[in-house]
XYZ file of C-alpha atoms in Angstrom:
682
model
C -52.875 11.337 20.314
C -55.150 8.334 20.158
C -56.330 7.383 23.445
C -55.980 3.284 24.348
C -56.262 1.496 26.934
C -52.956 0.982 29.065
C -52.585 -2.460 30.143
C -51.536 -3.085 34.085
C -47.571 -2.894 33.813
C -46.033 -5.835 34.600
C -43.609 -6.504 37.125
C -40.453 -5.229 35.793
C -37.353 -7.711 36.366
C -33.956 -6.922 37.362
C -31.047 -5.894 34.533
C -29.468 -9.145 35.446
C -32.596 -11.014 34.843
C -33.408 -10.026 32.220
C -29.393 -10.193 30.571
C -29.138 -13.907 32.417
C -31.812 -14.727 30.189
C -31.289 -13.466 27.187
C -26.946 -13.572 26.953
C -27.310 -12.671 23.330
C -28.311 -9.285 24.255
C -24.555 -7.977 24.976
C -22.758 -8.850 21.895
C -25.363 -7.696 19.925
C -24.765 -4.061 21.982
C -21.742 -4.534 20.798
C -22.147 -5.304 17.269
C -24.057 -1.178 17.587
C -21.828 0.031 19.445
C -19.380 0.022 16.253
C -21.638 1.071 14.116
C -22.392 3.516 15.964
C -18.353 4.861 16.168
C -18.655 3.840 12.185
C -21.026 6.694 11.233
C -18.780 9.320 12.782
C -15.632 7.940 11.111
C -16.460 8.344 7.598
C -19.505 6.548 7.812
C -17.782 3.771 7.860
C -16.834 3.557 3.956
C -12.341 2.844 3.860
C -11.814 -0.821 4.219
C -9.849 0.507 7.331
C -11.949 1.354 9.109
C -14.932 -1.602 8.670
C -11.932 -4.218 8.249
C -11.620 -4.559 12.048
C -15.242 -3.895 13.255
C -15.566 -6.958 10.620
C -13.067 -8.968 12.341
C -14.798 -8.006 16.207
C -18.489 -8.904 14.492
C -16.877 -12.756 13.695
C -15.221 -12.514 17.286
C -18.809 -12.218 18.635
C -20.657 -14.312 16.729
C -18.108 -17.190 17.924
C -18.437 -16.170 21.288
C -22.307 -16.105 21.185
C -21.955 -19.849 18.809
C -20.100 -21.085 21.211
C -21.564 -20.442 24.492
C -24.936 -19.320 24.191
C -27.261 -22.202 23.587
C -29.260 -21.750 20.244
C -32.796 -24.187 19.871
C -32.013 -24.855 16.048
C -35.224 -26.260 15.402
C -37.166 -23.086 17.085
C -36.187 -20.665 14.129
C -38.144 -19.965 12.080
C -38.151 -21.391 8.423
C -37.809 -18.086 6.675
C -34.854 -16.833 8.836
C -33.262 -20.330 8.001
C -33.892 -18.973 3.970
C -32.863 -16.125 4.302
C -29.688 -17.035 5.850
C -28.840 -19.410 4.036
C -29.362 -17.489 0.723
C -27.288 -14.548 2.325
C -24.652 -17.307 3.180
C -24.821 -18.643 -0.522
C -24.633 -14.718 -1.952
C -21.314 -14.296 0.369
C -19.866 -17.362 -1.490
C -20.481 -16.605 -4.621
C -18.465 -13.065 -4.098
C -15.734 -14.805 -2.647
C -16.011 -16.923 -6.131
C -16.210 -13.925 -8.106
C -12.661 -13.310 -7.503
C -11.641 -15.999 -10.145
C -13.163 -13.892 -12.846
C -12.846 -10.867 -11.605
C -10.235 -8.062 -13.333
C -9.021 -6.700 -10.343
C -9.192 -9.403 -7.722
C -7.986 -7.201 -4.987
C -11.578 -5.264 -5.170
C -13.555 -8.348 -5.432
C -11.788 -9.617 -2.409
C -12.366 -5.898 -0.285
C -16.307 -6.319 -2.146
C -16.400 -9.945 -0.851
C -14.990 -9.236 2.735
C -17.765 -6.336 2.905
C -20.452 -8.591 2.369
C -19.227 -11.181 5.352
C -19.504 -8.346 7.418
C -23.376 -7.791 6.671
C -23.558 -11.833 6.809
C -22.255 -12.154 10.399
C -24.201 -9.271 11.470
C -27.200 -10.547 10.613
C -26.587 -13.945 11.886
C -25.482 -12.408 15.075
C -28.891 -10.470 15.526
C -31.142 -13.197 13.210
C -30.579 -16.558 15.162
C -30.525 -16.077 18.323
C -34.333 -15.258 19.503
C -34.849 -11.883 21.369
C -37.079 -10.559 24.446
C -39.558 -7.534 23.930
C -37.193 -5.531 26.714
C -34.422 -6.566 25.325
C -35.221 -6.038 21.784
C -36.331 -2.622 23.084
C -33.012 -1.633 24.956
C -30.883 -2.551 21.634
C -33.375 -0.651 19.265
C -34.013 2.091 21.837
C -30.126 2.250 22.511
C -29.171 2.683 19.201
C -32.068 5.242 18.039
C -30.813 7.448 21.136
C -27.041 6.917 20.521
C -27.646 8.406 16.859
C -29.924 11.212 17.989
C -27.411 12.339 20.427
C -24.843 12.199 17.019
C -26.208 14.035 15.357
C -27.366 16.668 18.376
C -23.608 16.735 18.045
C -23.015 17.511 14.451
C -25.570 20.301 14.498
C -23.749 21.699 17.723
C -20.008 21.580 15.919
C -21.149 22.880 12.920
C -23.018 25.963 15.127
C -20.245 26.264 16.795
C -17.122 25.757 14.416
C -14.838 28.864 13.535
C -15.002 27.199 10.400
C -17.854 26.013 9.320
C -17.517 25.548 5.129
C -14.555 22.988 6.355
C -18.027 21.196 7.350
C -19.892 21.439 3.688
C -19.411 20.182 -0.340
C -20.713 23.118 -1.404
C -24.027 24.212 0.187
C -24.122 20.800 1.705
C -23.293 19.052 4.685
C -21.317 16.120 3.882
C -19.415 15.451 7.077
C -19.177 13.093 9.385
C -19.779 10.879 6.139
C -18.052 13.037 3.474
C -20.540 12.094 0.871
C -23.668 14.311 1.092
C -26.043 11.686 0.320
C -24.376 9.406 3.084
C -24.510 11.814 5.184
C -28.534 12.525 4.569
C -29.494 8.722 4.674
C -26.873 8.025 7.854
C -29.898 10.039 9.838
C -33.003 9.127 8.268
C -32.295 5.438 8.820
C -32.810 6.450 12.235
C -35.997 8.654 12.017
C -38.324 5.379 11.809
C -37.231 3.895 14.874
C -37.597 7.447 16.862
C -41.138 7.574 15.276
C -41.825 3.891 16.380
C -40.356 3.901 19.624
C -42.247 7.064 20.293
C -45.719 5.189 19.380
C -44.393 1.880 21.809
C -47.188 2.750 24.531
C -45.465 0.188 26.829
C -42.444 2.862 27.591
C -42.562 5.600 29.759
C -43.993 8.680 28.345
C -40.720 10.535 29.251
C -38.431 8.496 27.213
C -41.340 8.332 24.260
C -41.133 12.001 24.510
C -37.252 11.720 23.443
C -37.577 9.739 21.283
C -40.167 12.458 19.257
C -37.828 14.955 19.945
C -34.851 12.902 18.165
C -36.839 12.043 15.067
C -36.867 15.679 14.819
C -33.395 16.424 14.966
C -32.493 13.450 12.966
C -35.021 14.721 9.988
C -33.159 18.127 9.892
C -30.010 17.728 10.470
C -30.332 15.127 7.252
C -31.966 18.036 5.429
C -28.852 20.298 5.401
C -27.013 17.760 2.878
C -29.966 18.477 -0.036
C -30.583 15.276 -0.630
C -32.681 14.695 -3.827
C -32.476 10.995 -3.218
C -33.820 11.597 0.448
C -36.822 13.474 -1.108
C -37.398 10.609 -3.343
C -37.197 7.684 -1.012
C -38.750 9.142 2.395
C -42.297 9.448 1.003
C -41.839 5.796 -0.987
C -40.290 4.029 2.529
C -43.106 6.082 4.557
C -46.269 4.397 2.376
C -44.700 1.293 2.439
C -44.473 1.006 5.783
C -48.044 2.263 6.968
C -49.371 0.173 3.913
C -47.351 -3.192 5.379
C -46.815 -2.938 8.464
C -49.376 -2.453 12.137
C -50.644 -0.114 14.342
C -50.680 2.946 11.765
C -53.232 5.061 14.173
C -50.432 4.434 16.684
C -47.591 5.406 14.114
C -49.671 8.404 13.089
C -50.463 9.651 16.280
C -47.015 10.489 16.437
C -45.595 11.494 12.992
C -48.298 14.426 13.089
C -46.840 16.226 15.609
C -43.031 15.435 14.540
C -43.882 16.041 10.834
C -45.100 19.253 11.548
C -41.982 20.158 13.728
C -39.557 19.158 10.892
C -41.859 21.594 8.710
C -41.673 24.048 11.086
C -38.232 24.024 11.161
C -37.038 23.682 7.649
C -37.235 26.780 6.078
C -34.582 27.858 8.823
C -32.096 24.860 8.061
C -32.642 24.988 4.187
C -31.720 28.763 4.058
C -28.139 27.483 5.541
C -27.443 26.147 1.751
C -29.318 29.189 -0.120
C -26.886 31.395 2.441
C -23.413 29.539 1.492
C -25.016 29.815 -1.851
C -24.805 33.317 -1.387
C -21.537 33.836 -0.058
C -22.963 34.910 2.887
C -21.855 35.011 6.295
C -23.026 31.556 8.076
C -22.979 32.438 11.346
C -26.708 33.943 11.616
C -28.287 31.414 9.554
C -26.939 28.576 11.593
C -27.562 29.929 14.793
C -31.594 30.921 13.311
C -31.007 27.310 12.341
C -29.703 25.570 15.117
C -32.666 27.668 17.519
C -35.267 26.399 15.672
C -34.643 22.846 15.495
C -34.426 22.969 18.946
C -37.607 24.380 19.698
C -39.406 22.599 17.438
C -38.061 19.514 18.750
C -38.517 20.335 22.066
C -42.409 20.704 20.423
C -43.041 17.385 19.296
C -41.221 16.285 22.437
C -43.022 17.736 24.495
C -46.637 17.082 22.542
C -46.134 13.105 22.570
C -45.356 12.932 25.752
C -48.219 14.237 27.338
C -50.200 12.319 24.826
C -48.347 9.023 25.590
C -48.649 10.432 29.860
C -52.628 10.872 29.365
C -52.447 7.099 27.720
C -50.406 5.552 30.456
C -53.243 7.054 33.602
C -56.471 7.189 30.879
C -58.358 4.100 31.733
C -61.075 4.188 29.211
C -63.576 1.360 27.812
C -62.552 -0.824 25.060
C -65.472 0.835 23.028
C -64.142 4.451 23.649
C -60.798 3.359 22.465
C -62.606 2.042 19.043
C -64.049 4.945 18.505
C -61.309 6.878 18.730
C -58.943 4.301 16.698
C -61.569 5.272 14.025
C -61.828 8.875 14.318
C -58.431 9.508 14.708
C -57.633 7.033 11.786
C -59.903 9.022 9.482
C -58.410 12.348 10.932
C -55.186 10.820 9.976
C -56.437 10.014 6.547
C -57.713 13.104 5.504
C -54.533 15.368 6.488
C -52.566 13.063 4.232
C -54.724 13.202 1.455
C -55.100 17.180 2.046
C -51.541 16.880 1.544
C -51.156 14.639 -1.390
C -53.657 16.897 -3.094
C -52.099 20.059 -2.439
C -48.641 18.172 -3.591
C -50.352 17.608 -6.282
C -51.582 20.825 -6.979
C -48.230 22.092 -6.223
C -46.578 20.414 -8.788
C -48.645 20.802 -11.790
C -49.645 18.793 -14.375
C -48.030 15.355 -13.489
C -47.273 13.903 -16.612
C -45.080 17.036 -17.615
C -43.530 16.724 -14.566
C -42.888 13.363 -14.594
C -41.444 14.114 -18.403
C -39.675 17.210 -17.020
C -37.664 14.657 -14.748
C -36.991 12.117 -17.273
C -35.653 14.514 -18.866
C -33.469 16.169 -16.368
C -32.532 12.572 -15.091
C -30.794 11.995 -19.060
C -28.674 14.805 -19.494
C -26.697 15.151 -16.162
C -26.545 17.895 -13.361
C -28.305 20.754 -13.206
C -27.916 24.356 -10.929
C -29.781 25.004 -8.144
C -28.976 27.212 -4.724
C -30.103 26.293 -1.513
C -33.749 24.191 -0.497
C -34.503 24.413 -4.371
C -31.865 21.561 -5.122
C -34.547 19.985 -3.632
C -36.742 19.536 -6.417
C -34.724 20.817 -9.657
C -35.424 17.541 -11.023
C -33.196 14.793 -11.489
C -29.846 15.663 -12.960
C -26.974 13.154 -12.266
C -24.360 11.234 -14.188
C -26.975 8.020 -12.604
C -28.199 7.446 -16.217
C -25.219 7.136 -17.409
C -23.432 5.160 -14.556
C -26.923 2.986 -14.823
C -26.650 2.633 -18.524
C -23.038 1.751 -18.904
C -23.695 -1.005 -15.622
C -27.016 -2.484 -17.776
C -24.302 -2.854 -20.735
C -21.859 -4.451 -18.788
C -25.268 -7.181 -17.497
C -25.560 -8.045 -21.103
C -22.070 -9.083 -21.609
C -21.935 -10.744 -18.384
C -25.293 -12.174 -17.633
C -24.790 -15.781 -15.611
C -22.020 -14.624 -13.248
C -21.712 -11.405 -13.782
C -18.025 -8.801 -13.681
C -16.855 -9.727 -10.386
C -17.644 -7.897 -7.159
C -16.690 -4.250 -6.841
C -14.650 -4.525 -10.839
C -17.518 -1.394 -12.392
C -14.764 0.711 -11.972
C -13.088 -0.507 -15.144
C -16.336 -0.700 -17.600
C -17.357 3.364 -16.850
C -13.664 4.389 -18.180
C -14.142 2.472 -20.918
C -17.784 2.727 -21.789
C -18.850 5.979 -19.788
C -19.543 9.301 -21.183
C -19.252 11.813 -17.973
C -16.338 12.939 -16.351
C -16.851 11.452 -13.224
C -14.728 7.758 -12.512
C -17.204 5.583 -10.375
C -15.901 2.916 -8.422
C -19.692 1.394 -8.278
C -23.175 1.740 -10.454
C -24.898 3.948 -7.726
C -27.548 0.859 -7.024
C -28.206 -1.877 -4.941
C -30.113 -3.805 -7.212
C -27.512 -2.691 -9.943
C -24.433 -3.184 -8.064
C -25.903 -7.444 -7.311
C -27.169 -7.537 -10.844
C -24.165 -6.297 -12.868
C -21.562 -8.016 -10.086
C -22.619 -11.271 -8.975
C -25.618 -11.954 -12.505
C -28.542 -13.957 -12.457
C -27.305 -16.434 -9.489
C -25.854 -13.666 -7.309
C -29.221 -11.222 -7.903
C -31.408 -14.510 -7.381
C -29.463 -15.400 -4.238
C -29.466 -11.842 -2.713
C -33.029 -11.320 -3.450
C -34.244 -14.145 -1.561
C -32.257 -13.998 1.560
C -34.012 -10.063 1.172
C -37.425 -12.046 0.859
C -36.762 -14.550 3.647
C -35.575 -11.831 6.374
C -38.121 -9.563 5.064
C -41.216 -11.810 5.597
C -39.666 -12.975 8.783
C -39.604 -9.392 9.645
C -43.116 -8.687 9.195
C -44.443 -11.960 10.788
C -42.607 -10.688 13.916
C -44.466 -7.101 13.363
C -47.837 -8.652 13.457
C -47.114 -11.190 15.847
C -46.822 -10.500 19.728
C -47.034 -7.628 22.200
C -46.594 -3.944 21.571
C -43.182 -3.583 22.098
C -42.506 -6.280 20.339
C -44.245 -4.553 17.120
C -43.038 -1.909 17.729
C -39.559 -2.745 17.324
C -40.085 -4.821 14.607
C -41.795 -2.140 12.894
C -38.805 0.841 13.879
C -36.335 -1.838 12.787
C -37.651 -2.682 9.678
C -38.148 1.192 8.517
C -34.190 1.739 9.138
C -33.657 -0.798 6.536
C -36.154 -0.193 4.509
C -34.786 3.092 4.152
C -31.235 2.199 3.847
C -32.365 0.048 0.992
C -34.802 2.316 -0.891
C -32.076 5.374 -1.071
C -29.470 3.159 -1.382
C -31.785 1.931 -5.246
C -30.668 5.127 -6.705
C -26.577 5.307 -4.334
C -23.697 3.554 -3.418
C -24.799 2.875 -0.073
C -23.870 -1.335 -0.046
C -20.059 0.635 -0.102
C -20.685 2.273 3.328
C -20.278 -0.172 6.168
C -21.304 2.606 8.870
C -24.737 2.527 6.581
C -24.804 -1.278 5.407
C -23.908 -3.130 8.451
C -26.805 -1.054 11.025
C -28.947 -2.280 8.364
C -29.158 -5.684 8.057
C -28.195 -5.023 12.403
C -31.963 -4.027 12.218
C -33.092 -6.602 9.941
C -32.076 -9.191 11.590
C -32.827 -7.930 14.718
C -36.985 -7.700 13.044
C -36.168 -11.326 12.889
C -35.251 -12.152 16.762
C -38.514 -10.937 17.710
C -40.865 -13.274 15.894
C -42.778 -16.313 17.281
C -40.587 -19.018 18.172
C -41.210 -22.793 18.583
C -41.907 -23.072 22.286
C -39.383 -26.158 22.780
C -36.657 -26.236 25.331
C -33.448 -25.080 24.185
C -31.244 -27.957 22.813
C -28.127 -26.147 21.902
C -25.316 -27.327 19.204
C -24.303 -29.814 21.924
C -27.217 -32.063 21.124
C -25.583 -32.186 18.015
C -21.727 -32.175 19.159
C -20.546 -31.995 22.454
C -20.115 -28.452 24.089
C -16.153 -28.909 23.398
C -16.363 -29.693 20.386
C -18.804 -27.028 19.446
C -16.835 -24.435 20.734
C -13.786 -25.830 19.063
C -15.933 -25.980 15.597
C -16.905 -21.828 16.232
C -12.967 -21.181 16.866
C -11.654 -22.661 13.609
C -14.540 -20.785 11.647
C -14.170 -17.613 13.386
C -10.581 -18.203 12.467
C -10.278 -19.137 9.174
C -13.047 -15.674 8.616
C -10.842 -13.081 10.696
C -7.890 -14.240 8.371
C -10.276 -13.655 5.140
C -10.785 -10.193 7.142
C -7.516 -9.621 8.704
C -4.417 -9.961 6.124
C -6.224 -7.285 3.583
C -6.419 -5.018 6.459
C -3.188 -5.678 7.593
C -1.725 -5.087 4.056
C -3.714 -1.627 4.252
C -1.418 -0.356 7.504
C 1.363 -1.459 5.882
C 0.077 0.862 2.974
C -0.440 3.617 4.810
C 2.662 3.609 7.242
C 4.893 3.512 3.950
C 3.329 6.403 2.550
C 3.941 8.692 6.056
C 7.048 7.525 5.844
C 9.015 7.053 3.047
C 10.317 11.133 2.923
C 12.454 10.210 5.552
C 12.804 6.454 5.814
C 12.598 5.467 1.759
C 14.258 1.724 2.798
C 11.748 1.296 5.333
C 8.639 2.374 3.543
C 9.310 -0.060 0.370
C 9.911 -3.164 2.960
C 6.561 -2.659 4.549
C 5.117 -2.211 0.812
C 6.390 -5.407 0.037
C 5.202 -7.286 3.179
C 1.665 -5.623 2.335
C 2.074 -6.869 -1.344
C 1.988 -10.683 0.216
C -0.425 -10.380 3.175
C -2.937 -8.940 0.043
C -1.201 -11.133 -3.110
C -4.626 -10.094 -4.920
C -4.693 -6.182 -4.880
C -2.517 -3.736 -7.086
C -2.479 -1.035 -4.308
C 0.402 -1.623 -2.756
C 2.675 -1.873 -5.936
C 1.022 0.923 -7.032
C 1.961 2.860 -3.627
C 5.642 2.067 -3.588
C 5.312 2.916 -8.129
C 4.392 6.271 -6.614
C 7.153 6.897 -4.273
C 9.774 5.575 -6.475
C 8.837 8.137 -9.131
C 8.871 11.261 -6.166
C 12.130 9.559 -5.855
C 13.936 9.694 -9.353
C 14.211 5.857 -9.338
C 12.134 5.378 -12.567
C 12.866 2.148 -13.387
C 12.114 1.204 -9.738
C 9.158 2.615 -10.248
C 8.383 0.965 -14.108
C 8.367 -2.642 -12.268
C 6.212 -1.498 -9.148
C 3.917 -0.250 -11.801
C 4.951 -3.766 -14.013
C 4.173 -5.582 -11.107
C 0.448 -3.417 -10.133
C -1.042 -4.297 -13.689
C 0.091 -8.554 -13.016
C -2.046 -7.846 -10.582
C -4.706 -5.866 -12.658
C -4.467 -6.294 -15.946
C -6.963 -3.352 -16.151
C -5.182 -0.667 -13.930
C -5.088 2.512 -16.491
C -3.428 4.392 -14.094
C -0.521 2.062 -13.975
C -0.160 1.718 -18.112
C -0.536 5.256 -18.444
C 2.073 5.856 -15.760
C 4.374 2.778 -17.232
C 4.331 4.583 -20.906
C 5.208 7.813 -20.043
C 8.251 6.271 -18.234
C 8.855 3.941 -21.458
C 8.792 8.030 -23.299
C 11.128 9.507 -21.062
C 14.214 6.506 -20.634
C 13.884 6.933 -24.765
C 11.619 4.009 -25.338
C 9.637 5.575 -27.965
C 8.182 2.084 -29.200
C 7.344 0.981 -25.930
C 5.276 4.149 -25.133
C 3.404 4.147 -28.047
C 2.490 0.727 -27.209
C 1.589 1.515 -23.069
C -0.063 4.743 -23.931
C -1.918 3.466 -26.828
C -3.061 0.908 -24.560
C -4.032 3.560 -21.921
C -6.372 5.603 -24.528
C -8.246 2.423 -25.038
C -9.026 1.627 -21.226
C -10.228 4.564 -20.348
C -11.204 6.997 -23.647
C -12.351 10.093 -22.292
C -8.567 10.577 -20.365
C -7.571 13.982 -21.266
C -3.982 13.457 -19.994
C -3.631 9.470 -21.645
C -4.884 11.069 -25.328
C -2.538 14.296 -25.106
C 0.209 11.802 -23.844
C -0.424 9.265 -26.540
C -0.316 12.750 -28.569
C 3.255 13.851 -28.144
C 4.946 10.790 -28.306
C 3.443 9.844 -31.813
C 5.146 13.064 -32.605
C 8.302 12.594 -31.060
C 8.347 14.146 -28.074
C 9.101 13.127 -24.299
C 6.665 12.994 -21.688
C 7.999 14.949 -18.809
C 6.651 12.044 -15.786
C 6.498 14.752 -13.174
C 4.538 17.070 -14.643
C 2.074 14.482 -15.655
C 1.551 13.320 -12.068
C 1.071 16.982 -11.424
C -1.829 17.108 -13.917
C -2.858 13.795 -12.628
C -3.080 15.067 -9.094
C -4.517 18.608 -10.433
C -7.397 16.446 -11.639
C -8.121 13.761 -9.288
C -8.401 16.867 -6.491
C -11.087 19.032 -8.959
C -13.332 15.621 -9.640
C -13.501 15.072 -6.026
C -14.927 18.940 -5.465
C -17.455 18.750 -8.333
C -18.186 14.717 -7.331
C -19.908 16.594 -3.934
């Protein structure tokens, strides 16, 4: 640790006093707590998981706007730019429902964007004091660190640890290994930033450093190649753009050394899984290595912080220590970079090899070797189709979350992705140039405001801004290679922390005028309530519909009449989605009612004309009912919608040959294929 002069500790205010001076902290803390809750529930991917959280976030924003005075002129111009552009992007996402092929998917995607707008506004509009901001960021960081430690303990103590893995990669609690890795690596940056904050107690700084090690090692169990590329990019940006480099490096060195020390034992878990060896010993070794290395890093950082807090050094000595430590840290980084370049050999050849692997799909590898096995995946094909779709609809895009049908038609792999696997391509393909410009403007304004906050103000404010920006930067950089926008448990805290970085920036020193300067306080409450009800209705109707769908799926074997009634209500609550009609059609098939199934699938196609599954089912039903002409037409349409689907092609061939399709046998094949795709896409 570098030695810095410790200022005289300010007199601590009572917690109630601090909270009463910044009451916006309480709803912000609730919002971050909800984000932590989402992590343990598939990282908030299913709409049924994040939609009620979004409704609560709207309520929190409405209550804060109605009850906490807001000095409108004091909000920095950059924050207004970011908020205005993000609001316009959200509105444009809702507008895209009008031209989207699957309007139900577009509504769900627009609602997800609304959640991110709401949490950003909740954090960015009202200023935060350094203590309250540090409490918010530190509390979230420690809660996430505790969750990571709990996950490691659960896996290590499980009687069936393989249930936590997809292949040899830790997938839970997110359910998707890459998202699982990002869940913990997002938190690494604020953990390091808080460990370097000299105003925090030395014991707490050691705890943050230990948490950083645990977070990194649990993320490593997911063997995410995206993380391998994203982490050094974020580190370079973090050190190049944000202040406090020497102090940050002082923490990064022991934390990085501890991570490197435990990494071989952690990576051995994946190797043992591939070798079909018993996992208990490997997991025990990994857990022991993580515990010891995190304790060592925490102890080193805590001792350095304790010395720093008690030492009284002259300014010249501090300046000299800064220079010496900075030079030493840069030398270590340079040596590491040189060693890395020597290890990879000819950089040009490695780049060419990486590009070839990126173009040619997955490569088989085991254990930690997966992290250095190249860029092989189907993302090249995902991006190719996305760019083709953008070329066909450059101005407005194809509609939010409407990529799936384009890939079914134009893709080459066996995967059936719903999203382009890139935040930038998502905006470009689904909202066109208009939406992409709005999102870019929103992020640029918010990041500029956050960086401004990191460079001005006291040391604790800087630490909060640096940590919050690091978390957002990691989500965005890794999300540029993956579909993290769709995981609300990742994106919602990313936007919340981006707002927090804006909230600690400088504000105009004017008295609070409050919304009451424009409207009466009662008028402000009424306006906020009306806006909140409208937003809650946008979010709540699809959520209530999904609850009915899930209930119908549970009760149909014993109470089919109730199931169909619930599905009818779900279809009314969400008049844009085909999901309730698809489920109703599937239930009717299982009950042997082919004509009702056909009506339900036809109703689904009225809502989503590009639905390949409903078209395929109607074609099979027509065949079994003896309408060969309709069967040929429908199955031909299904093949057009999904040219690579072998089931549709086989069904069409059989019908043309005069054979009758067995609908139940076809559905069993569909379920088998879906299960195989889920296993292979992990």
